[in-house]
Amino acid sequence: MGATSDKIKGATNEAIGKAKQGVGEATGSDRLQGEGVIQEVKGKGQKAVGDAKEAIKDAVNKAAASANKNL
């Protein structure tokens, strides 16, 4: 999976998680609130993975560009 798709899935899971938490609070459902918290945390993790992949890709590209200049 690419960095962009990880970020998109992460943002989606975060939004759904927050929505579940809101519905859980409104209806008094502790279970739904808990599911929402878990899904939101999952989304934050996915976004972090996407950010890390992007940072690694950028670092590799910079190193390759630097190496090409030295040739």
PDB file of N, CA, C and O in Angstrom:
ATOM      1  N   MET A   1       0.836  -1.166   0.000  1.00  0.00           N
ATOM      2  CA  MET A   1       0.000   0.000   0.000  1.00  0.00           C
ATOM      3  C   MET A   1       0.887   1.238   0.000  1.00  0.00           C
ATOM      4  O   MET A   1       1.895   1.278   0.685  1.00  0.00           O
ATOM      5  N   GLY A   2       0.495   2.257  -0.727  1.00  0.00           N
ATOM      6  CA  GLY A   2       1.287   3.473  -0.805  1.00  0.00           C
ATOM      7  C   GLY A   2       1.000   4.422   0.334  1.00  0.00           C
ATOM      8  O   GLY A   2       0.035   4.263   1.095  1.00  0.00           O
ATOM      9  N   ALA A   3       1.834   5.420   0.442  1.00  0.00           N
ATOM     10  CA  ALA A   3       1.705   6.408   1.509  1.00  0.00           C
ATOM     11  C   ALA A   3       0.361   7.130   1.436  1.00  0.00           C
ATOM     12  O   ALA A   3      -0.309   7.319   2.458  1.00  0.00           O
ATOM     13  N   THR A   4      -0.040   7.493   0.233  1.00  0.00           N
ATOM     14  CA  THR A   4      -1.294   8.236   0.072  1.00  0.00           C
ATOM     15  C   THR A   4      -2.494   7.396   0.478  1.00  0.00           C
ATOM     16  O   THR A   4      -3.382   7.877   1.181  1.00  0.00           O
ATOM     17  N   SER A   5      -2.520   6.141   0.070  1.00  0.00           N
ATOM     18  CA  SER A   5      -3.662   5.301   0.434  1.00  0.00           C
ATOM     19  C   SER A   5      -3.700   5.039   1.935  1.00  0.00           C
ATOM     20  O   SER A   5      -4.782   4.982   2.523  1.00  0.00           O
ATOM     21  N   ASP A   6      -2.521   4.911   2.571  1.00  0.00           N
ATOM     22  CA  ASP A   6      -2.487   4.763   4.031  1.00  0.00           C
ATOM     23  C   ASP A   6      -3.066   6.001   4.711  1.00  0.00           C
ATOM     24  O   ASP A   6      -3.833   5.898   5.674  1.00  0.00           O
ATOM     25  N   LYS A   7      -2.699   7.168   4.197  1.00  0.00           N
ATOM     26  CA  LYS A   7      -3.204   8.410   4.788  1.00  0.00           C
ATOM     27  C   LYS A   7      -4.710   8.550   4.607  1.00  0.00           C
ATOM     28  O   LYS A   7      -5.419   8.963   5.528  1.00  0.00           O
ATOM     29  N   ILE A   8      -5.208   8.178   3.428  1.00  0.00           N
ATOM     30  CA  ILE A   8      -6.645   8.273   3.159  1.00  0.00           C
ATOM     31  C   ILE A   8      -7.418   7.305   4.054  1.00  0.00           C
ATOM     32  O   ILE A   8      -8.423   7.672   4.666  1.00  0.00           O
ATOM     33  N   LYS A   9      -6.942   6.057   4.123  1.00  0.00           N
ATOM     34  CA  LYS A   9      -7.618   5.072   4.984  1.00  0.00           C
ATOM     35  C   LYS A   9      -7.559   5.516   6.443  1.00  0.00           C
ATOM     36  O   LYS A   9      -8.512   5.340   7.206  1.00  0.00           O
ATOM     37  N   GLY A  10      -6.434   6.086   6.841  1.00  0.00           N
ATOM     38  CA  GLY A  10      -6.299   6.566   8.209  1.00  0.00           C
ATOM     39  C   GLY A  10      -7.273   7.683   8.520  1.00  0.00           C
ATOM     40  O   GLY A  10      -7.939   7.676   9.561  1.00  0.00           O
ATOM     41  N   ALA A  11      -7.379   8.638   7.620  1.00  0.00           N
ATOM     42  CA  ALA A  11      -8.308   9.753   7.821  1.00  0.00           C
ATOM     43  C   ALA A  11      -9.748   9.250   7.868  1.00  0.00           C
ATOM     44  O   ALA A  11     -10.556   9.721   8.682  1.00  0.00           O
ATOM     45  N   THR A  12     -10.067   8.279   7.018  1.00  0.00           N
ATOM     46  CA  THR A  12     -11.410   7.706   6.999  1.00  0.00           C
ATOM     47  C   THR A  12     -11.720   7.007   8.322  1.00  0.00           C
ATOM     48  O   THR A  12     -12.788   7.211   8.912  1.00  0.00           O
ATOM     49  N   ASN A  13     -10.782   6.193   8.798  1.00  0.00           N
ATOM     50  CA  ASN A  13     -10.998   5.489  10.064  1.00  0.00           C
ATOM     51  C   ASN A  13     -11.104   6.463  11.232  1.00  0.00           C
ATOM     52  O   ASN A  13     -11.909   6.261  12.144  1.00  0.00           O
ATOM     53  N   GLU A  14     -10.315   7.518  11.200  1.00  0.00           N
ATOM     54  CA  GLU A  14     -10.417   8.524  12.257  1.00  0.00           C
ATOM     55  C   GLU A  14     -11.803   9.162  12.269  1.00  0.00           C
ATOM     56  O   GLU A  14     -12.420   9.299  13.331  1.00  0.00           O
ATOM     57  N   ALA A  15     -12.279   9.553  11.091  1.00  0.00           N
ATOM     58  CA  ALA A  15     -13.584  10.205  10.999  1.00  0.00           C
ATOM     59  C   ALA A  15     -14.707   9.272  11.434  1.00  0.00           C
ATOM     60  O   ALA A  15     -15.605   9.681  12.187  1.00  0.00           O
ATOM     61  N   ILE A  16     -14.664   8.036  10.985  1.00  0.00           N
ATOM     62  CA  ILE A  16     -15.699   7.070  11.368  1.00  0.00           C
ATOM     63  C   ILE A  16     -15.643   6.808  12.873  1.00  0.00           C
ATOM     64  O   ILE A  16     -16.674   6.717  13.538  1.00  0.00           O
ATOM     65  N   GLY A  17     -14.416   6.699  13.396  1.00  0.00           N
ATOM     66  CA  GLY A  17     -14.260   6.483  14.836  1.00  0.00           C
ATOM     67  C   GLY A  17     -14.853   7.617  15.658  1.00  0.00           C
ATOM     68  O   GLY A  17     -15.542   7.398  16.656  1.00  0.00           O
ATOM     69  N   LYS A  18     -14.600   8.850  15.231  1.00  0.00           N
ATOM     70  CA  LYS A  18     -15.157  10.006  15.943  1.00  0.00           C
ATOM     71  C   LYS A  18     -16.680  10.009  15.859  1.00  0.00           C
ATOM     72  O   LYS A  18     -17.357  10.334  16.841  1.00  0.00           O
ATOM     73  N   ALA A  19     -17.199   9.648  14.685  1.00  0.00           N
ATOM     74  CA  ALA A  19     -18.651   9.595  14.523  1.00  0.00           C
ATOM     75  C   ALA A  19     -19.262   8.532  15.438  1.00  0.00           C
ATOM     76  O   ALA A  19     -20.287   8.776  16.082  1.00  0.00           O
ATOM     77  N   LYS A  20     -18.625   7.368  15.498  1.00  0.00           N
ATOM     78  CA  LYS A  20     -19.122   6.297  16.378  1.00  0.00           C
ATOM     79  C   LYS A  20     -19.114   6.759  17.829  1.00  0.00           C
ATOM     80  O   LYS A  20     -20.044   6.461  18.586  1.00  0.00           O
ATOM     81  N   GLN A  21     -18.070   7.465  18.208  1.00  0.00           N
ATOM     82  CA  GLN A  21     -18.008   7.956  19.584  1.00  0.00           C
ATOM     83  C   GLN A  21     -19.162   8.920  19.867  1.00  0.00           C
ATOM     84  O   GLN A  21     -19.800   8.850  20.927  1.00  0.00           O
ATOM     85  N   GLY A  22     -19.432   9.800  18.906  1.00  0.00           N
ATOM     86  CA  GLY A  22     -20.526  10.754  19.078  1.00  0.00           C
ATOM     87  C   GLY A  22     -21.879  10.073  19.182  1.00  0.00           C
ATOM     88  O   GLY A  22     -22.695  10.416  20.044  1.00  0.00           O
ATOM     89  N   VAL A  23     -22.111   9.099  18.324  1.00  0.00           N
ATOM     90  CA  VAL A  23     -23.377   8.366  18.365  1.00  0.00           C
ATOM     91  C   VAL A  23     -23.468   7.578  19.680  1.00  0.00           C
ATOM     92  O   VAL A  23     -24.519   7.522  20.314  1.00  0.00           O
ATOM     93  N   GLY A  24     -22.344   6.997  20.083  1.00  0.00           N
ATOM     94  CA  GLY A  24     -22.325   6.253  21.344  1.00  0.00           C
ATOM     95  C   GLY A  24     -22.650   7.133  22.532  1.00  0.00           C
ATOM     96  O   GLY A  24     -23.380   6.740  23.441  1.00  0.00           O
ATOM     97  N   GLU A  25     -22.096   8.344  22.532  1.00  0.00           N
ATOM     98  CA  GLU A  25     -22.399   9.282  23.619  1.00  0.00           C
ATOM     99  C   GLU A  25     -23.867   9.684  23.593  1.00  0.00           C
ATOM    100  O   GLU A  25     -24.518   9.749  24.638  1.00  0.00           O
ATOM    101  N   ALA A  26     -24.379   9.962  22.399  1.00  0.00           N
ATOM    102  CA  ALA A  26     -25.769  10.407  22.266  1.00  0.00           C
ATOM    103  C   ALA A  26     -26.758   9.321  22.681  1.00  0.00           C
ATOM    104  O   ALA A  26     -27.814   9.622  23.236  1.00  0.00           O
ATOM    105  N   THR A  27     -26.408   8.064  22.422  1.00  0.00           N
ATOM    106  CA  THR A  27     -27.336   6.967  22.725  1.00  0.00           C
ATOM    107  C   THR A  27     -27.013   6.273  24.043  1.00  0.00           C
ATOM    108  O   THR A  27     -27.740   5.382  24.464  1.00  0.00           O
ATOM    109  N   GLY A  28     -25.899   6.666  24.661  1.00  0.00           N
ATOM    110  CA  GLY A  28     -25.508   6.034  25.922  1.00  0.00           C
ATOM    111  C   GLY A  28     -24.900   4.656  25.734  1.00  0.00           C
ATOM    112  O   GLY A  28     -24.916   3.837  26.638  1.00  0.00           O
ATOM    113  N   SER A  29     -24.354   4.395  24.553  1.00  0.00           N
ATOM    114  CA  SER A  29     -23.781   3.081  24.254  1.00  0.00           C
ATOM    115  C   SER A  29     -22.267   3.095  24.517  1.00  0.00           C
ATOM    116  O   SER A  29     -21.494   3.648  23.726  1.00  0.00           O
ATOM    117  N   ASP A  30     -21.876   2.486  25.613  1.00  0.00           N
ATOM    118  CA  ASP A  30     -20.449   2.395  25.933  1.00  0.00           C
ATOM    119  C   ASP A  30     -19.708   1.549  24.887  1.00  0.00           C
ATOM    120  O   ASP A  30     -18.560   1.836  24.555  1.00  0.00           O
ATOM    121  N   ARG A  31     -20.360   0.526  24.385  1.00  0.00           N
ATOM    122  CA  ARG A  31     -19.760  -0.343  23.388  1.00  0.00           C
ATOM    123  C   ARG A  31     -19.417   0.432  22.122  1.00  0.00           C
ATOM    124  O   ARG A  31     -18.318   0.339  21.585  1.00  0.00           O
ATOM    125  N   LEU A  32     -20.360   1.234  21.651  1.00  0.00           N
ATOM    126  CA  LEU A  32     -20.147   2.005  20.433  1.00  0.00           C
ATOM    127  C   LEU A  32     -19.068   3.074  20.652  1.00  0.00           C
ATOM    128  O   LEU A  32     -18.238   3.307  19.780  1.00  0.00           O
ATOM    129  N   GLN A  33     -19.058   3.672  21.826  1.00  0.00           N
ATOM    130  CA  GLN A  33     -18.016   4.639  22.147  1.00  0.00           C
ATOM    131  C   GLN A  33     -16.645   3.971  22.112  1.00  0.00           C
ATOM    132  O   GLN A  33     -15.685   4.514  21.566  1.00  0.00           O
ATOM    133  N   GLY A  34     -16.553   2.789  22.698  1.00  0.00           N
ATOM    134  CA  GLY A  34     -15.297   2.044  22.714  1.00  0.00           C
ATOM    135  C   GLY A  34     -14.830   1.669  21.327  1.00  0.00           C
ATOM    136  O   GLY A  34     -13.644   1.797  20.998  1.00  0.00           O
ATOM    137  N   GLU A  35     -15.758   1.223  20.503  1.00  0.00           N
ATOM    138  CA  GLU A  35     -15.413   0.894  19.114  1.00  0.00           C
ATOM    139  C   GLU A  35     -14.900   2.132  18.386  1.00  0.00           C
ATOM    140  O   GLU A  35     -13.960   2.058  17.591  1.00  0.00           O
ATOM    141  N   GLY A  36     -15.522   3.256  18.667  1.00  0.00           N
ATOM    142  CA  GLY A  36     -15.110   4.500  18.039  1.00  0.00           C
ATOM    143  C   GLY A  36     -13.700   4.907  18.426  1.00  0.00           C
ATOM    144  O   GLY A  36     -12.912   5.325  17.578  1.00  0.00           O
ATOM    145  N   VAL A  37     -13.380   4.756  19.697  1.00  0.00           N
ATOM    146  CA  VAL A  37     -12.031   5.087  20.165  1.00  0.00           C
ATOM    147  C   VAL A  37     -11.004   4.187  19.481  1.00  0.00           C
ATOM    148  O   VAL A  37      -9.975   4.662  18.983  1.00  0.00           O
ATOM    149  N   ILE A  38     -11.300   2.902  19.424  1.00  0.00           N
ATOM    150  CA  ILE A  38     -10.380   1.947  18.788  1.00  0.00           C
ATOM    151  C   ILE A  38     -10.189   2.279  17.317  1.00  0.00           C
ATOM    152  O   ILE A  38      -9.061   2.295  16.811  1.00  0.00           O
ATOM    153  N   GLN A  39     -11.271   2.583  16.620  1.00  0.00           N
ATOM    154  CA  GLN A  39     -11.169   2.877  15.191  1.00  0.00           C
ATOM    155  C   GLN A  39     -10.410   4.187  14.954  1.00  0.00           C
ATOM    156  O   GLN A  39      -9.627   4.304  14.020  1.00  0.00           O
ATOM    157  N   GLU A  40     -10.620   5.167  15.830  1.00  0.00           N
ATOM    158  CA  GLU A  40      -9.900   6.436  15.691  1.00  0.00           C
ATOM    159  C   GLU A  40      -8.396   6.233  15.883  1.00  0.00           C
ATOM    160  O   GLU A  40      -7.581   6.753  15.120  1.00  0.00           O
ATOM    161  N   VAL A  41      -8.026   5.454  16.880  1.00  0.00           N
ATOM    162  CA  VAL A  41      -6.608   5.173  17.129  1.00  0.00           C
ATOM    163  C   VAL A  41      -6.006   4.407  15.947  1.00  0.00           C
ATOM    164  O   VAL A  41      -4.880   4.678  15.522  1.00  0.00           O
ATOM    165  N   LYS A  42      -6.760   3.457  15.412  1.00  0.00           N
ATOM    166  CA  LYS A  42      -6.310   2.714  14.228  1.00  0.00           C
ATOM    167  C   LYS A  42      -6.037   3.676  13.076  1.00  0.00           C
ATOM    168  O   LYS A  42      -5.021   3.576  12.378  1.00  0.00           O
ATOM    169  N   GLY A  43      -6.929   4.634  12.887  1.00  0.00           N
ATOM    170  CA  GLY A  43      -6.769   5.617  11.823  1.00  0.00           C
ATOM    171  C   GLY A  43      -5.527   6.471  12.021  1.00  0.00           C
ATOM    172  O   GLY A  43      -4.786   6.749  11.072  1.00  0.00           O
ATOM    173  N   LYS A  44      -5.274   6.868  13.245  1.00  0.00           N
ATOM    174  CA  LYS A  44      -4.072   7.656  13.533  1.00  0.00           C
ATOM    175  C   LYS A  44      -2.817   6.847  13.231  1.00  0.00           C
ATOM    176  O   LYS A  44      -1.842   7.381  12.709  1.00  0.00           O
ATOM    177  N   GLY A  45      -2.858   5.562  13.536  1.00  0.00           N
ATOM    178  CA  GLY A  45      -1.729   4.685  13.231  1.00  0.00           C
ATOM    179  C   GLY A  45      -1.507   4.552  11.739  1.00  0.00           C
ATOM    180  O   GLY A  45      -0.372   4.597  11.265  1.00  0.00           O
ATOM    181  N   GLN A  46      -2.591   4.400  10.994  1.00  0.00           N
ATOM    182  CA  GLN A  46      -2.474   4.291   9.536  1.00  0.00           C
ATOM    183  C   GLN A  46      -1.896   5.572   8.939  1.00  0.00           C
ATOM    184  O   GLN A  46      -1.064   5.520   8.037  1.00  0.00           O
ATOM    185  N   LYS A  47      -2.333   6.711   9.447  1.00  0.00           N
ATOM    186  CA  LYS A  47      -1.795   7.973   8.947  1.00  0.00           C
ATOM    187  C   LYS A  47      -0.311   8.093   9.267  1.00  0.00           C
ATOM    188  O   LYS A  47       0.468   8.576   8.453  1.00  0.00           O
ATOM    189  N   ALA A  48       0.086   7.639  10.448  1.00  0.00           N
ATOM    190  CA  ALA A  48       1.502   7.682  10.824  1.00  0.00           C
ATOM    191  C   ALA A  48       2.340   6.796   9.906  1.00  0.00           C
ATOM    192  O   ALA A  48       3.452   7.171   9.516  1.00  0.00           O
ATOM    193  N   VAL A  49       1.814   5.638   9.556  1.00  0.00           N
ATOM    194  CA  VAL A  49       2.519   4.750   8.622  1.00  0.00           C
ATOM    195  C   VAL A  49       2.670   5.437   7.267  1.00  0.00           C
ATOM    196  O   VAL A  49       3.740   5.402   6.648  1.00  0.00           O
ATOM    197  N   GLY A  50       1.620   6.081   6.804  1.00  0.00           N
ATOM    198  CA  GLY A  50       1.684   6.803   5.541  1.00  0.00           C
ATOM    199  C   GLY A  50       2.714   7.924   5.582  1.00  0.00           C
ATOM    200  O   GLY A  50       3.477   8.118   4.634  1.00  0.00           O
ATOM    201  N   ASP A  51       2.757   8.653   6.698  1.00  0.00           N
ATOM    202  CA  ASP A  51       3.745   9.723   6.849  1.00  0.00           C
ATOM    203  C   ASP A  51       5.166   9.159   6.848  1.00  0.00           C
ATOM    204  O   ASP A  51       6.067   9.733   6.232  1.00  0.00           O
ATOM    205  N   ALA A  52       5.358   8.045   7.517  1.00  0.00           N
ATOM    206  CA  ALA A  52       6.687   7.424   7.569  1.00  0.00           C
ATOM    207  C   ALA A  52       7.114   6.946   6.187  1.00  0.00           C
ATOM    208  O   ALA A  52       8.265   7.149   5.780  1.00  0.00           O
ATOM    209  N   LYS A  53       6.206   6.321   5.459  1.00  0.00           N
ATOM    210  CA  LYS A  53       6.526   5.861   4.102  1.00  0.00           C
ATOM    211  C   LYS A  53       6.922   7.043   3.221  1.00  0.00           C
ATOM    212  O   LYS A  53       7.873   6.965   2.452  1.00  0.00           O
ATOM    213  N   GLU A  54       6.190   8.128   3.353  1.00  0.00           N
ATOM    214  CA  GLU A  54       6.479   9.309   2.542  1.00  0.00           C
ATOM    215  C   GLU A  54       7.844   9.901   2.906  1.00  0.00           C
ATOM    216  O   GLU A  54       8.613  10.292   2.026  1.00  0.00           O
ATOM    217  N   ALA A  55       8.156   9.946   4.201  1.00  0.00           N
ATOM    218  CA  ALA A  55       9.440  10.481   4.644  1.00  0.00           C
ATOM    219  C   ALA A  55      10.596   9.616   4.140  1.00  0.00           C
ATOM    220  O   ALA A  55      11.627  10.136   3.700  1.00  0.00           O
ATOM    221  N   ILE A  56      10.418   8.313   4.188  1.00  0.00           N
ATOM    222  CA  ILE A  56      11.460   7.399   3.698  1.00  0.00           C
ATOM    223  C   ILE A  56      11.654   7.582   2.193  1.00  0.00           C
ATOM    224  O   ILE A  56      12.780   7.660   1.705  1.00  0.00           O
ATOM    225  N   LYS A  57      10.552   7.671   1.470  1.00  0.00           N
ATOM    226  CA  LYS A  57      10.630   7.852   0.020  1.00  0.00           C
ATOM    227  C   LYS A  57      11.355   9.159  -0.308  1.00  0.00           C
ATOM    228  O   LYS A  57      12.218   9.190  -1.191  1.00  0.00           O
ATOM    229  N   ASP A  58      11.025  10.220   0.417  1.00  0.00           N
ATOM    230  CA  ASP A  58      11.674  11.509   0.177  1.00  0.00           C
ATOM    231  C   ASP A  58      13.172  11.432   0.466  1.00  0.00           C
ATOM    232  O   ASP A  58      13.989  11.964  -0.289  1.00  0.00           O
ATOM    233  N   ALA A  59      13.536  10.763   1.558  1.00  0.00           N
ATOM    234  CA  ALA A  59      14.950  10.635   1.919  1.00  0.00           C
ATOM    235  C   ALA A  59      15.714   9.835   0.865  1.00  0.00           C
ATOM    236  O   ALA A  59      16.840  10.195   0.495  1.00  0.00           O
ATOM    237  N   VAL A  60      15.117   8.766   0.387  1.00  0.00           N
ATOM    238  CA  VAL A  60      15.757   7.941  -0.647  1.00  0.00           C
ATOM    239  C   VAL A  60      15.922   8.745  -1.931  1.00  0.00           C
ATOM    240  O   VAL A  60      16.986   8.708  -2.570  1.00  0.00           O
ATOM    241  N   ASN A  61      14.884   9.494  -2.299  1.00  0.00           N
ATOM    242  CA  ASN A  61      14.973  10.313  -3.510  1.00  0.00           C
ATOM    243  C   ASN A  61      16.047  11.378  -3.398  1.00  0.00           C
ATOM    244  O   ASN A  61      16.789  11.641  -4.358  1.00  0.00           O
ATOM    245  N   LYS A  62      16.180  12.000  -2.232  1.00  0.00           N
ATOM    246  CA  LYS A  62      17.210  13.019  -2.026  1.00  0.00           C
ATOM    247  C   LYS A  62      18.589  12.388  -2.092  1.00  0.00           C
ATOM    248  O   LYS A  62      19.522  12.958  -2.678  1.00  0.00           O
ATOM    249  N   ALA A  63      18.746  11.215  -1.499  1.00  0.00           N
ATOM    250  CA  ALA A  63      20.040  10.533  -1.530  1.00  0.00           C
ATOM    251  C   ALA A  63      20.404  10.135  -2.963  1.00  0.00           C
ATOM    252  O   ALA A  63      21.549  10.281  -3.382  1.00  0.00           O
ATOM    253  N   ALA A  64      19.424   9.672  -3.718  1.00  0.00           N
ATOM    254  CA  ALA A  64      19.676   9.288  -5.117  1.00  0.00           C
ATOM    255  C   ALA A  64      20.044  10.502  -5.951  1.00  0.00           C
ATOM    256  O   ALA A  64      20.955  10.450  -6.779  1.00  0.00           O
ATOM    257  N   ALA A  65      19.343  11.608  -5.721  1.00  0.00           N
ATOM    258  CA  ALA A  65      19.663  12.832  -6.462  1.00  0.00           C
ATOM    259  C   ALA A  65      21.062  13.322  -6.128  1.00  0.00           C
ATOM    260  O   ALA A  65      21.811  13.735  -7.011  1.00  0.00           O
ATOM    261  N   SER A  66      21.432  13.234  -4.889  1.00  0.00           N
ATOM    262  CA  SER A  66      22.773  13.638  -4.463  1.00  0.00           C
ATOM    263  C   SER A  66      23.832  12.736  -5.081  1.00  0.00           C
ATOM    264  O   SER A  66      24.870  13.195  -5.543  1.00  0.00           O
ATOM    265  N   ALA A  67      23.569  11.434  -5.105  1.00  0.00           N
ATOM    266  CA  ALA A  67      24.510  10.485  -5.691  1.00  0.00           C
ATOM    267  C   ALA A  67      24.667  10.724  -7.191  1.00  0.00           C
ATOM    268  O   ALA A  67      25.764  10.635  -7.736  1.00  0.00           O
ATOM    269  N   ASN A  68      23.555  11.069  -7.850  1.00  0.00           N
ATOM    270  CA  ASN A  68      23.606  11.337  -9.300  1.00  0.00           C
ATOM    271  C   ASN A  68      24.414  12.593  -9.615  1.00  0.00           C
ATOM    272  O   ASN A  68      25.083  12.664 -10.639  1.00  0.00           O
ATOM    273  N   LYS A  69      24.377  13.574  -8.730  1.00  0.00           N
ATOM    274  CA  LYS A  69      25.146  14.789  -8.935  1.00  0.00           C
ATOM    275  C   LYS A  69      26.634  14.516  -8.860  1.00  0.00           C
ATOM    276  O   LYS A  69      27.421  15.172  -9.512  1.00  0.00           O
ATOM    277  N   ASN A  70      27.003  13.541  -8.047  1.00  0.00           N
ATOM    278  CA  ASN A  70      28.413  13.209  -7.865  1.00  0.00           C
ATOM    279  C   ASN A  70      28.977  12.357  -8.997  1.00  0.00           C
ATOM    280  O   ASN A  70      30.162  12.108  -9.047  1.00  0.00           O
ATOM    281  N   LEU A  71      28.115  11.896  -9.870  1.00  0.00           N
ATOM    282  CA  LEU A  71      28.581  11.052 -10.980  1.00  0.00           C
ATOM    283  C   LEU A  71      29.113  11.892 -12.050  1.00  0.00           C
ATOM    284  O   LEU A  71      29.410  12.521 -12.706  1.00  0.00           O
TER     285      LEU A  71
END
